[in-house]
PDB file of C-alpha atoms in Angstrom:
ATOM      1  CA  MET A 110      -8.936 -23.551   6.788  1.00 28.00           C
ATOM      2  CA  GLU A 111      -6.539 -23.381   3.878  1.00 29.00           C
ATOM      3  CA  LEU A 112      -6.459 -20.118   2.013  1.00 28.00           C
ATOM      4  CA  ARG A 113      -4.378 -19.830  -1.098  1.00 34.00           C
ATOM      5  CA  ALA A 114      -4.052 -17.150  -3.762  1.00 37.00           C
ATOM      6  CA  ASP A 115      -5.490 -17.977  -7.226  1.00 38.00           C
ATOM      7  CA  GLN A 116      -2.408 -18.881  -9.158  1.00 37.00           C
ATOM      8  CA  SER A 117      -4.259 -18.716 -12.483  1.00 31.00           C
ATOM      9  CA  LEU A 118      -4.824 -15.003 -11.970  1.00 34.00           C
ATOM     10  CA  TRP A 119      -1.956 -14.074  -9.682  1.00 36.00           C
ATOM     11  CA  ARG A 120       1.243 -15.524 -11.064  1.00 31.00           C
ATOM     12  CA  ARG A 121       4.223 -15.338  -8.703  1.00 34.00           C
ATOM     13  CA  PRO A 122       7.800 -14.947  -9.818  1.00 34.00           C
ATOM     14  CA  SER A 123       9.987 -17.933  -8.837  1.00 34.00           C
ATOM     15  CA  THR A 124      12.056 -15.806  -6.445  1.00 44.00           C
ATOM     16  CA  LEU A 125      11.710 -12.592  -4.514  1.00 50.00           C
ATOM     17  CA  GLN A 126      13.640 -10.790  -7.254  1.00 48.00           C
ATOM     18  CA  SER A 127      12.668  -8.204  -9.786  1.00 47.00           C
ATOM     19  CA  THR A 128      13.522  -4.840 -11.183  1.00 54.00           C
ATOM     20  CA  GLY A 129      11.591  -1.619 -10.713  1.00 65.00           C
ATOM     21  CA  SER A 130       9.020  -0.358 -13.206  1.00 68.00           C
ATOM     22  CA  CYS A 131       6.717   2.581 -13.275  1.00 69.00           C
ATOM     23  CA  LEU A 132       2.998   2.699 -14.169  1.00 68.00           C
ATOM     24  CA  CYS A 133       3.256   6.354 -15.011  1.00 59.00           C
ATOM     25  CA  SER A 134       3.133   8.470 -18.139  1.00 49.00           C
ATOM     26  CA  SER A 135       6.022  10.764 -18.911  1.00 42.00           C
ATOM     27  CA  PRO A 136       6.632  13.351 -16.250  1.00 46.00           C
ATOM     28  CA  LYS A 137       5.216  16.794 -16.942  1.00 47.00           C
ATOM     29  CA  LYS A 138       8.423  18.543 -15.942  1.00 48.00           C
ATOM     30  CA  LYS A 139      11.814  17.606 -17.345  1.00 50.00           C
ATOM     31  CA  ASP A 140      13.531  18.019 -14.030  1.00 53.00           C
ATOM     32  CA  LEU A 141      11.234  15.517 -12.179  1.00 57.00           C
ATOM     33  CA  PRO A 142      11.922  11.822 -12.288  1.00 57.00           C
ATOM     34  CA  VAL A 143       9.237   9.336 -13.157  1.00 79.00           C
ATOM     35  CA  CYS A 144       9.225   7.153 -10.106  1.00 91.00           C
ATOM     36  CA  GLY A 145      11.265   6.036  -7.115  1.00 88.00           C
ATOM     37  CA  ARG A 146      13.749   8.954  -7.157  1.00 87.00           C
ATOM     38  CA  PRO A 147      12.846  11.549  -4.549  1.00 85.00           C
ATOM     39  CA  VAL A 148      14.489  14.966  -4.806  1.00 74.00           C
ATOM     40  CA  TYR A 149      15.537  14.816  -1.164  1.00 66.00           C
ATOM     41  CA  LEU A 150      17.814  11.810  -0.626  1.00 57.00           C
ATOM     42  CA  SER A 151      19.142  12.105   2.910  1.00 49.00           C
ATOM     43  CA  LEU A 152      17.622   9.868   5.586  1.00 46.00           C
ATOM     44  CA  VAL A 153      17.005  10.157   9.271  1.00 40.00           C
ATOM     45  CA  VAL A 154      17.849   7.342  11.696  1.00 37.00           C
ATOM     46  CA  GLY A 155      15.025   4.795  11.728  1.00 44.00           C
ATOM     47  CA  GLY A 156      12.233   5.257  14.214  1.00 59.00           C
ATOM     48  CA  GLN A 157      12.189   9.024  14.114  1.00 64.00           C
ATOM     49  CA  ASP A 158      10.177  11.713  12.362  1.00 70.00           C
ATOM     50  CA  ALA A 159      10.454  11.743   8.617  1.00 73.00           C
ATOM     51  CA  VAL A 160      11.501  14.854   6.827  1.00 74.00           C
ATOM     52  CA  ALA A 161       9.169  16.442   4.188  1.00 74.00           C
ATOM     53  CA  GLY A 162       9.963  15.208   0.685  1.00 81.00           C
ATOM     54  CA  HIS A 163      11.834  12.054   1.697  1.00 88.00           C
ATOM     55  CA  TRP A 164       8.856   9.841   0.902  1.00 94.00           C
ATOM     56  CA  PRO A 165       6.906  11.599  -1.783  1.00 94.00           C
ATOM     57  CA  TRP A 166       4.785   8.493  -2.573  1.00 96.00           C
ATOM     58  CA  GLN A 167       3.456   8.038   0.947  1.00 95.00           C
ATOM     59  CA  VAL A 168      -0.300   8.804   1.281  1.00 95.00           C
ATOM     60  CA  SER A 169      -2.647   8.891   4.233  1.00 94.00           C
ATOM     61  CA  LEU A 170      -5.987   7.133   3.555  1.00 94.00           C
ATOM     62  CA  HIS A 171      -8.955   8.844   5.160  1.00 93.00           C
ATOM     63  CA  LEU A 172     -12.504   7.615   5.749  1.00 91.00           C
ATOM     64  CA  GLY A 173     -14.383  10.855   6.160  1.00 88.00           C
ATOM     65  CA  GLN A 174     -12.142  13.028   8.317  1.00 88.00           C
ATOM     66  CA  THR A 175     -10.280  10.117  10.003  1.00 88.00           C
ATOM     67  CA  HIS A 176      -6.950   8.580   9.090  1.00 90.00           C
ATOM     68  CA  VAL A 177      -7.419   4.884   8.784  1.00 90.00           C
ATOM     69  CA  CYS A 178      -4.435   3.579   6.924  1.00 93.00           C
ATOM     70  CA  GLY A 179      -1.373   4.326   4.841  1.00 94.00           C
ATOM     71  CA  GLY A 180      -0.850   3.778   1.160  1.00 96.00           C
ATOM     72  CA  SER A 181       1.493   4.516  -1.726  1.00 97.00           C
ATOM     73  CA  LEU A 182       1.183   6.449  -4.901  1.00 98.00           C
ATOM     74  CA  ILE A 183       2.090   4.204  -7.847  1.00 97.00           C
ATOM     75  CA  SER A 184       0.904   6.275 -10.786  1.00 95.00           C
ATOM     76  CA  GLU A 185      -1.028   9.443 -11.614  1.00 94.00           C
ATOM     77  CA  ARG A 186      -4.327   7.930 -10.647  1.00 95.00           C
ATOM     78  CA  TRP A 187      -3.707   4.747  -8.577  1.00 97.00           C
ATOM     79  CA  ILE A 188      -2.966   4.132  -4.946  1.00 98.00           C
ATOM     80  CA  LEU A 189      -1.785   0.772  -3.452  1.00 98.00           C
ATOM     81  CA  THR A 190      -3.013  -0.164  -0.006  1.00 97.00           C
ATOM     82  CA  ALA A 191      -4.172  -3.146   2.153  1.00 96.00           C
ATOM     83  CA  ALA A 192      -7.565  -4.657   1.466  1.00 95.00           C
ATOM     84  CA  HIS A 193      -8.434  -4.869   5.153  1.00 93.00           C
ATOM     85  CA  CYS A 194      -8.276  -1.063   5.311  1.00 93.00           C
ATOM     86  CA  ILE A 195     -11.488  -0.875   3.309  1.00 92.00           C
ATOM     87  CA  GLN A 196     -14.903  -1.135   4.939  1.00 80.00           C
ATOM     88  CA  SER A 197     -17.344  -2.671   2.468  1.00 64.00           C
ATOM     89  CA  THR A 198     -20.324  -0.706   3.916  1.00 50.00           C
ATOM     90  CA  TRP A 199     -18.993   2.571   2.504  1.00 61.00           C
ATOM     91  CA  ILE A 200     -18.998   3.703  -1.100  1.00 80.00           C
ATOM     92  CA  PRO A 201     -15.649   4.630  -2.657  1.00 89.00           C
ATOM     93  CA  TRP A 202     -16.331   8.416  -2.654  1.00 85.00           C
ATOM     94  CA  GLN A 203     -16.290   8.438   1.140  1.00 90.00           C
ATOM     95  CA  TYR A 204     -12.560   7.766   0.928  1.00 94.00           C
ATOM     96  CA  THR A 205      -9.921  10.387   0.241  1.00 94.00           C
ATOM     97  CA  VAL A 206      -6.140  10.217   0.089  1.00 95.00           C
ATOM     98  CA  TRP A 207      -3.831  12.947   1.275  1.00 94.00           C
ATOM     99  CA  LEU A 208      -0.411  13.570  -0.386  1.00 94.00           C
ATOM    100  CA  ARG A 209       2.573  15.783   0.307  1.00 88.00           C
ATOM    101  CA  SER A 210       1.957  16.526   4.011  1.00 83.00           C
ATOM    102  CA  ILE A 211       3.902  14.501   6.574  1.00 84.00           C
ATOM    103  CA  LYS A 212       1.485  15.599   9.323  1.00 83.00           C
ATOM    104  CA  ILE A 213      -2.001  14.175   9.629  1.00 79.00           C
ATOM    105  CA  GLY A 214      -4.655  16.844   9.438  1.00 69.00           C
ATOM    106  CA  ASN A 215      -2.367  19.507   7.995  1.00 64.00           C
ATOM    107  CA  SER A 216      -4.771  20.651   5.201  1.00 66.00           C
ATOM    108  CA  ASN A 217      -2.565  23.707   4.453  1.00 67.00           C
ATOM    109  CA  LYS A 218       0.270  21.581   3.107  1.00 78.00           C
ATOM    110  CA  GLY A 219      -1.561  18.441   2.059  1.00 88.00           C
ATOM    111  CA  VAL A 220      -3.119  17.665  -1.307  1.00 94.00           C
ATOM    112  CA  LYS A 221      -6.509  15.910  -1.159  1.00 95.00           C
ATOM    113  CA  HIS A 222      -7.833  13.533  -3.795  1.00 96.00           C
ATOM    114  CA  HIS A 223     -11.131  11.581  -3.808  1.00 95.00           C
ATOM    115  CA  VAL A 224     -11.336   7.874  -4.660  1.00 95.00           C
ATOM    116  CA  SER A 225     -13.636   6.821  -7.552  1.00 92.00           C
ATOM    117  CA  LYS A 226     -13.123   3.058  -7.566  1.00 91.00           C
ATOM    118  CA  ILE A 227     -11.815   0.431  -5.262  1.00 93.00           C
ATOM    119  CA  VAL A 228     -10.467  -2.948  -6.562  1.00 92.00           C
ATOM    120  CA  ILE A 229      -9.908  -5.618  -3.933  1.00 92.00           C
ATOM    121  CA  HIS A 230      -8.327  -9.028  -4.571  1.00 92.00           C
ATOM    122  CA  PRO A 231     -11.263 -11.423  -4.947  1.00 90.00           C
ATOM    123  CA  LYS A 232      -9.694 -13.990  -2.612  1.00 90.00           C
ATOM    124  CA  PHE A 233      -9.064 -11.471   0.198  1.00 92.00           C
ATOM    125  CA  GLN A 234     -10.041 -12.970   3.562  1.00 88.00           C
ATOM    126  CA  ASN A 235      -8.585 -12.050   6.920  1.00 85.00           C
ATOM    127  CA  ILE A 236      -4.859 -11.883   6.265  1.00 87.00           C
ATOM    128  CA  THR A 237      -4.825 -13.614   2.848  1.00 91.00           C
ATOM    129  CA  ALA A 238      -4.529 -11.574  -0.389  1.00 94.00           C
ATOM    130  CA  ASP A 239      -4.455  -8.406   1.675  1.00 96.00           C
ATOM    131  CA  ILE A 240      -4.064  -5.965  -1.238  1.00 97.00           C
ATOM    132  CA  ALA A 241      -6.233  -3.286  -2.907  1.00 96.00           C
ATOM    133  CA  LEU A 242      -6.024  -0.670  -5.564  1.00 96.00           C
ATOM    134  CA  LEU A 243      -7.699   2.729  -5.337  1.00 96.00           C
ATOM    135  CA  LYS A 244      -8.390   4.749  -8.460  1.00 95.00           C
ATOM    136  CA  LEU A 245      -8.495   8.512  -7.980  1.00 96.00           C
ATOM    137  CA  VAL A 246     -11.104  10.737  -9.493  1.00 95.00           C
ATOM    138  CA  SER A 247      -8.462  13.163 -10.885  1.00 94.00           C
ATOM    139  CA  ARG A 248      -4.855  12.789 -11.922  1.00 94.00           C
ATOM    140  CA  VAL A 249      -2.113  13.668  -9.478  1.00 95.00           C
ATOM    141  CA  THR A 250       0.250  16.482 -10.459  1.00 94.00           C
ATOM    142  CA  PHE A 251       3.830  15.330  -9.772  1.00 94.00           C
ATOM    143  CA  THR A 252       5.987  17.793  -7.895  1.00 92.00           C
ATOM    144  CA  SER A 253       9.248  17.513  -5.922  1.00 89.00           C
ATOM    145  CA  SER A 254       7.122  16.384  -2.882  1.00 91.00           C
ATOM    146  CA  ILE A 255       4.575  14.231  -4.758  1.00 95.00           C
ATOM    147  CA  LEU A 256       6.101  11.436  -6.789  1.00 95.00           C
ATOM    148  CA  PRO A 257       5.172   7.731  -7.320  1.00 97.00           C
ATOM    149  CA  ILE A 258       7.258   4.857  -6.084  1.00 97.00           C
ATOM    150  CA  CYS A 259       8.427   2.242  -8.552  1.00 95.00           C
ATOM    151  CA  LEU A 260       6.914  -1.244  -8.507  1.00 94.00           C
ATOM    152  CA  PRO A 261       8.756  -4.476  -9.195  1.00 91.00           C
ATOM    153  CA  SER A 262       8.953  -5.709 -12.760  1.00 83.00           C
ATOM    154  CA  ILE A 263       7.967  -9.284 -13.588  1.00 76.00           C
ATOM    155  CA  THR A 264      10.410  -9.426 -16.521  1.00 76.00           C
ATOM    156  CA  LYS A 265      13.772  -8.661 -14.970  1.00 76.00           C
ATOM    157  CA  GLN A 266      15.615  -9.549 -11.778  1.00 79.00           C
ATOM    158  CA  LEU A 267      17.362  -7.832  -8.960  1.00 67.00           C
ATOM    159  CA  THR A 268      18.433  -8.771  -5.445  1.00 82.00           C
ATOM    160  CA  VAL A 269      16.297  -7.428  -2.585  1.00 90.00           C
ATOM    161  CA  PRO A 270      18.579  -5.843  -0.002  1.00 92.00           C
ATOM    162  CA  GLY A 271      18.900  -7.080   3.578  1.00 94.00           C
ATOM    163  CA  SER A 272      17.036  -4.089   4.977  1.00 94.00           C
ATOM    164  CA  CYS A 273      14.344  -1.710   3.664  1.00 95.00           C
ATOM    165  CA  TRP A 274      12.291   1.199   4.965  1.00 94.00           C
ATOM    166  CA  MET A 275       8.834   1.241   6.559  1.00 91.00           C
ATOM    167  CA  THR A 276       6.938   4.548   6.799  1.00 91.00           C
ATOM    168  CA  GLY A 277       3.608   5.421   8.422  1.00 89.00           C
ATOM    169  CA  TRP A 278       1.629   7.345  11.027  1.00 85.00           C
ATOM    170  CA  GLY A 279       0.949   4.229  13.116  1.00 75.00           C
ATOM    171  CA  LYS A 280       0.818   4.039  16.895  1.00 66.00           C
ATOM    172  CA  VAL A 281       4.084   4.172  18.682  1.00 60.00           C
ATOM    173  CA  LYS A 282       2.670   1.801  21.310  1.00 57.00           C
ATOM    174  CA  GLU A 283       0.309  -1.138  21.033  1.00 54.00           C
ATOM    175  CA  SER A 284      -2.203   0.239  23.535  1.00 52.00           C
ATOM    176  CA  GLU A 285      -5.648   0.887  22.042  1.00 55.00           C
ATOM    177  CA  ASP A 286      -5.772   4.207  23.901  1.00 55.00           C
ATOM    178  CA  THR A 287      -2.753   5.544  22.113  1.00 56.00           C
ATOM    179  CA  ASP A 288      -3.383   7.926  19.250  1.00 63.00           C
ATOM    180  CA  TYR A 289      -1.788   7.659  15.838  1.00 65.00           C
ATOM    181  CA  HIS A 290       1.423   9.521  15.500  1.00 66.00           C
ATOM    182  CA  SER A 291       0.797  13.002  14.048  1.00 77.00           C
ATOM    183  CA  THR A 292       4.057  13.094  12.106  1.00 85.00           C
ATOM    184  CA  LEU A 293       5.078  10.519   9.517  1.00 89.00           C
ATOM    185  CA  GLN A 294       7.579   8.067  11.016  1.00 87.00           C
ATOM    186  CA  GLU A 295      10.329   6.182   9.181  1.00 88.00           C
ATOM    187  CA  ALA A 296      12.380   3.114  10.231  1.00 87.00           C
ATOM    188  CA  GLU A 297      14.942   0.990   8.521  1.00 91.00           C
ATOM    189  CA  ILE A 298      14.112  -2.646   9.211  1.00 91.00           C
ATOM    190  CA  PRO A 299      15.699  -5.964   8.170  1.00 93.00           C
ATOM    191  CA  ILE A 300      14.027  -8.325   5.796  1.00 95.00           C
ATOM    192  CA  ILE A 301      13.418 -11.711   7.534  1.00 94.00           C
ATOM    193  CA  ASP A 302      13.948 -15.013   5.766  1.00 94.00           C
ATOM    194  CA  HIS A 303      10.620 -16.565   4.840  1.00 94.00           C
ATOM    195  CA  GLN A 304      11.333 -19.950   6.526  1.00 92.00           C
ATOM    196  CA  ALA A 305      12.799 -18.287   9.618  1.00 93.00           C
ATOM    197  CA  CYS A 306       9.686 -16.126   9.949  1.00 94.00           C
ATOM    198  CA  GLU A 307       7.457 -19.166   9.634  1.00 94.00           C
ATOM    199  CA  GLN A 308       9.313 -20.810  12.488  1.00 92.00           C
ATOM    200  CA  LEU A 309       8.841 -17.766  14.654  1.00 92.00           C
ATOM    201  CA  TYR A 310       5.087 -17.633  14.097  1.00 92.00           C
ATOM    202  CA  ASN A 311       4.646 -21.380  13.897  1.00 92.00           C
ATOM    203  CA  PRO A 312       7.295 -23.213  15.923  1.00 91.00           C
ATOM    204  CA  ILE A 313       5.655 -26.631  15.451  1.00 87.00           C
ATOM    205  CA  SER A 314       6.287 -26.433  11.721  1.00 80.00           C
ATOM    206  CA  ILE A 315       9.859 -27.562  12.320  1.00 76.00           C
ATOM    207  CA  SER A 316       8.699 -31.024  13.543  1.00 77.00           C
ATOM    208  CA  LEU A 317       5.364 -31.079  11.655  1.00 82.00           C
ATOM    209  CA  PRO A 318       6.025 -29.777   8.151  1.00 75.00           C
ATOM    210  CA  GLU A 319       2.625 -30.909   6.948  1.00 79.00           C
ATOM    211  CA  VAL A 320       0.924 -28.245   9.190  1.00 86.00           C
ATOM    212  CA  GLU A 321      -0.711 -25.413   7.326  1.00 89.00           C
ATOM    213  CA  PRO A 322       1.846 -22.551   7.197  1.00 92.00           C
ATOM    214  CA  VAL A 323       1.099 -19.228   8.875  1.00 94.00           C
ATOM    215  CA  ILE A 324       3.362 -17.198   6.620  1.00 95.00           C
ATOM    216  CA  LYS A 325       1.940 -17.795   3.155  1.00 94.00           C
ATOM    217  CA  GLU A 326       3.863 -17.418  -0.097  1.00 93.00           C
ATOM    218  CA  ASP A 327       2.261 -14.041  -0.688  1.00 95.00           C
ATOM    219  CA  MET A 328       3.737 -12.626   2.476  1.00 96.00           C
ATOM    220  CA  ILE A 329       7.104 -10.997   3.481  1.00 95.00           C
ATOM    221  CA  CYS A 330       8.396 -10.545   7.030  1.00 95.00           C
ATOM    222  CA  ALA A 331      10.390  -7.569   8.145  1.00 93.00           C
ATOM    223  CA  GLY A 332      11.217  -5.904  11.458  1.00 88.00           C
ATOM    224  CA  ASP A 333      13.817  -5.450  14.219  1.00 80.00           C
ATOM    225  CA  THR A 334      12.391  -6.785  17.456  1.00 69.00           C
ATOM    226  CA  HIS A 335      15.584  -6.098  19.319  1.00 66.00           C
ATOM    227  CA  LYS A 336      15.508  -2.365  18.559  1.00 58.00           C
ATOM    228  CA  MET A 337      11.671  -2.471  18.594  1.00 55.00           C
ATOM    229  CA  LYS A 338      11.394  -1.252  14.989  1.00 59.00           C
ATOM    230  CA  ASP A 339       8.102  -2.497  13.586  1.00 51.00           C
ATOM    231  CA  SER A 340       4.829  -1.484  12.016  1.00 59.00           C
ATOM    232  CA  CYS A 341       1.663  -0.953  14.147  1.00 65.00           C
ATOM    233  CA  GLN A 342      -1.945   0.087  13.921  1.00 62.00           C
ATOM    234  CA  GLY A 343      -2.282   3.036  11.556  1.00 59.00           C
ATOM    235  CA  ASP A 344       0.645   1.864   9.433  1.00 80.00           C
ATOM    236  CA  PHE A 345      -1.432  -0.736   7.608  1.00 92.00           C
ATOM    237  CA  GLY A 346      -1.389  -0.359   3.867  1.00 95.00           C
ATOM    238  CA  GLY A 347       1.770   1.659   3.835  1.00 94.00           C
ATOM    239  CA  PRO A 348       4.756   0.763   1.763  1.00 96.00           C
ATOM    240  CA  LEU A 349       7.862  -1.311   2.500  1.00 96.00           C
ATOM    241  CA  SER A 350      10.354   0.612   0.308  1.00 96.00           C
ATOM    242  CA  CYS A 351      13.766  -0.662  -0.802  1.00 96.00           C
ATOM    243  CA  GLN A 352      16.498   1.473  -2.369  1.00 93.00           C
ATOM    244  CA  ILE A 353      18.090  -0.649  -5.141  1.00 91.00           C
ATOM    245  CA  ASP A 354      20.620   0.808  -7.535  1.00 89.00           C
ATOM    246  CA  GLY A 355      19.526   4.323  -6.638  1.00 90.00           C
ATOM    247  CA  VAL A 356      15.840   3.639  -7.241  1.00 93.00           C
ATOM    248  CA  TRP A 357      13.145   3.117  -4.571  1.00 95.00           C
ATOM    249  CA  ILE A 358      10.990   0.081  -5.236  1.00 96.00           C
ATOM    250  CA  GLN A 359       8.011  -1.061  -3.157  1.00 97.00           C
ATOM    251  CA  ILE A 360       8.264  -4.803  -2.392  1.00 96.00           C
ATOM    252  CA  GLY A 361       5.614  -5.004   0.278  1.00 96.00           C
ATOM    253  CA  LEU A 362       2.789  -3.260   2.121  1.00 95.00           C
ATOM    254  CA  VAL A 363       2.002  -3.409   5.855  1.00 94.00           C
ATOM    255  CA  SER A 364      -0.558  -6.119   6.465  1.00 94.00           C
ATOM    256  CA  TRP A 365      -0.580  -7.678   9.940  1.00 90.00           C
ATOM    257  CA  GLY A 366       1.437  -8.869  12.953  1.00 83.00           C
ATOM    258  CA  ILE A 367       1.191  -9.910  16.602  1.00 79.00           C
ATOM    259  CA  GLY A 368       2.110  -7.061  18.894  1.00 69.00           C
ATOM    260  CA  CYS A 369       4.144  -4.073  17.856  1.00 66.00           C
ATOM    261  CA  GLY A 370       7.942  -4.265  17.946  1.00 56.00           C
ATOM    262  CA  LYS A 371       7.955  -7.173  20.419  1.00 64.00           C
ATOM    263  CA  SER A 372       9.010 -10.748  19.845  1.00 74.00           C
ATOM    264  CA  LEU A 373       7.691 -11.200  16.276  1.00 88.00           C
ATOM    265  CA  PRO A 374       8.426  -9.262  13.069  1.00 90.00           C
ATOM    266  CA  GLY A 375       5.684  -7.504  11.065  1.00 91.00           C
ATOM    267  CA  VAL A 376       4.054  -9.319   8.058  1.00 94.00           C
ATOM    268  CA  TYR A 377       3.740  -7.565   4.751  1.00 95.00           C
ATOM    269  CA  THR A 378       1.812  -8.421   1.622  1.00 97.00           C
ATOM    270  CA  ASN A 379       4.334  -9.382  -1.106  1.00 96.00           C
ATOM    271  CA  VAL A 380       3.853  -6.866  -3.848  1.00 95.00           C
ATOM    272  CA  ILE A 381       6.139  -8.879  -6.224  1.00 92.00           C
ATOM    273  CA  TYR A 382       3.674 -11.824  -5.870  1.00 94.00           C
ATOM    274  CA  TYR A 383       0.812  -9.706  -7.153  1.00 95.00           C
ATOM    275  CA  GLN A 384       2.678  -7.511  -9.632  1.00 93.00           C
ATOM    276  CA  LYS A 385       1.220  -9.089 -12.833  1.00 92.00           C
ATOM    277  CA  ARG A 386      -2.327  -8.557 -11.572  1.00 92.00           C
ATOM    278  CA  ILE A 387      -1.588  -4.912 -10.607  1.00 95.00           C
ATOM    279  CA  ASN A 388      -0.355  -4.233 -14.056  1.00 93.00           C
ATOM    280  CA  THR A 389      -3.354  -5.937 -15.665  1.00 92.00           C
ATOM    281  CA  THR A 390      -5.910  -4.122 -13.515  1.00 91.00           C
ATOM    282  CA  ILE A 391      -4.470  -0.677 -14.211  1.00 91.00           C
ATOM    283  CA  SER A 392      -3.997  -1.424 -17.938  1.00 89.00           C
ATOM    284  CA  ARG A 393      -7.608  -2.393 -18.322  1.00 86.00           C
ATOM    285  CA  ALA A 394      -8.743   0.670 -16.504  1.00 79.00           C
ATOM    286  CA  GLU A 395      -6.642   2.940 -18.709  1.00 78.00           C
ATOM    287  CA  ILE A 396      -8.239   1.340 -21.769  1.00 80.00           C
ATOM    288  CA  LEU A 397     -11.719   2.117 -20.344  1.00 74.00           C
ATOM    289  CA  ASP A 398     -10.616   5.710 -19.755  1.00 68.00           C
ATOM    290  CA  THR A 399      -9.380   6.001 -23.317  1.00 65.00           C
ATOM    291  CA  ASN A 400     -12.755   4.777 -24.679  1.00 62.00           C
ATOM    292  CA  ASN A 401     -14.699   6.936 -22.151  1.00 55.00           C
ATOM    293  CA  LEU A 402     -16.336   3.887 -20.707  1.00 52.00           C
ATOM    294  CA  ASP A 403     -15.406   4.345 -17.065  1.00 55.00           C
ATOM    295  CA  LEU A 404     -18.701   5.671 -15.638  1.00 55.00           C
ATOM    296  CA  SER A 405     -17.287   6.119 -12.115  1.00 55.00           C
ATOM    297  CA  ASP A 406     -15.623   9.345 -13.217  1.00 56.00           C
ATOM    298  CA  PHE A 407     -18.878  10.763 -14.446  1.00 54.00           C
ATOM    299  CA  LEU A 408     -20.892   9.587 -11.504  1.00 58.00           C
ATOM    300  CA  PHE A 409     -18.572  11.137  -8.914  1.00 55.00           C
ATOM    301  CA  PRO A 410     -19.919  14.717  -9.011  1.00 56.00           C
ATOM    302  CA  ILE A 411     -23.499  13.480  -8.833  1.00 60.00           C
ATOM    303  CA  VAL A 412     -22.837  11.182  -5.921  1.00 55.00           C
ATOM    304  CA  LEU A 413     -20.786  13.776  -4.090  1.00 55.00           C
ATOM    305  CA  LEU A 414     -23.622  16.264  -4.405  1.00 59.00           C
ATOM    306  CA  SER A 415     -26.095  13.689  -3.166  1.00 60.00           C
ATOM    307  CA  LEU A 416     -23.941  12.899  -0.095  1.00 53.00           C
ATOM    308  CA  THR A 417     -23.750  16.632   0.609  1.00 52.00           C
ATOM    309  CA  LEU A 418     -27.491  17.037   0.512  1.00 60.00           C
ATOM    310  CA  LEU A 419     -28.572  13.762   2.158  1.00 56.00           C
ATOM    311  CA  GLY A 420     -25.769  13.110   4.610  1.00 54.00           C
ATOM    312  CA  PRO A 421     -23.848   9.912   5.415  1.00 45.00           C
ATOM    313  CA  SER A 422     -27.059   7.961   5.971  1.00 42.00           C
ATOM    314  CA  CYS A 423     -27.370   7.495   2.229  1.00 41.00           C
ATOM    315  CA  ALA A 424     -24.071   5.618   1.977  1.00 40.00           C
ATOM    316  CA  SER A 425     -25.026   2.065   2.761  1.00 38.00           C
ATOM    317  CA  GLY A 426     -24.580  -1.317   1.257  1.00 36.00           C
ATOM    318  CA  PRO A 427     -21.568  -2.827  -0.525  1.00 34.00           C
ATOM    319  CA  ASN A 428     -20.282  -0.658  -3.358  1.00 37.00           C
ATOM    320  CA  ILE A 429     -16.783  -2.005  -3.734  1.00 39.00           C
ATOM    321  CA  LEU A 430     -15.653  -3.591  -7.001  1.00 42.00           C
ATOM    322  CA  SER A 431     -13.912  -6.921  -6.631  1.00 43.00           C
ATOM    323  CA  GLY A 432     -10.877  -7.755  -8.734  1.00 44.00           C
ATOM    324  CA  GLU A 433     -11.624  -9.957 -11.712  1.00 43.00           C
TER     325      GLU A 433
END
């Protein structure tokens, strides 16, 4: 079955090129950058533990008390993640995001924020349009260890480098019995040419070009199968970050793959493809906030109290807002 993104709503730049932009207001402290410029710049060899402060936009998405996916902080109140990370039978307030801590479950160093609204691409299905925005109940306070990553701009151009960085708490082995890694992992991985990736996943496309492509135009491939650097379960939704002209820009988010670090690279949702819609969604939400029309912020304390008194059994039925 053919699945394509709605081009009338989700305009794609002609090439995988763009400059970084920030969806943030002015920083509260003069010595803190707006986005994409962590205070700690040194990097560890890919595939090893990350150092605190190196990836200040990385978040851990929790459902209840359980880590389910990664994500990225893109502004004071918005998180970018994968749509397939969200279970439609749970209301938004059951989700929380943790910032600052590089270790899962370290409540002493982590900063917890509740989710008030979930916006999923309306054409999301399986691996298509695998992108979602999470609005936080309260604004994030930027610090040296909590900063947003820049997003691509749709008005200017830049060249995406040959390799970028993937971060997450995903499994180090594909086995279902393997636990998620307790410490945030980082790995530098090469960006794979779109056509070359399609031939890896769909070898018959070389002789039968009319066959439906596996790697759609809203996807990016990245990974080093020779050195077994790849994303895996638990990394989903996390950012693919590229350092360009001294600024970190998110060009993708972990979406899917076959195996972990084996013969095929990982597949990422192309953030550049969806950048216009991301901007529009957040801009509309900010207008609602300005006019005090966003009822989700007012309903949160009431719903949270109800969940505390009644327990999880009251949270049933779809409560997720689809993108417009």
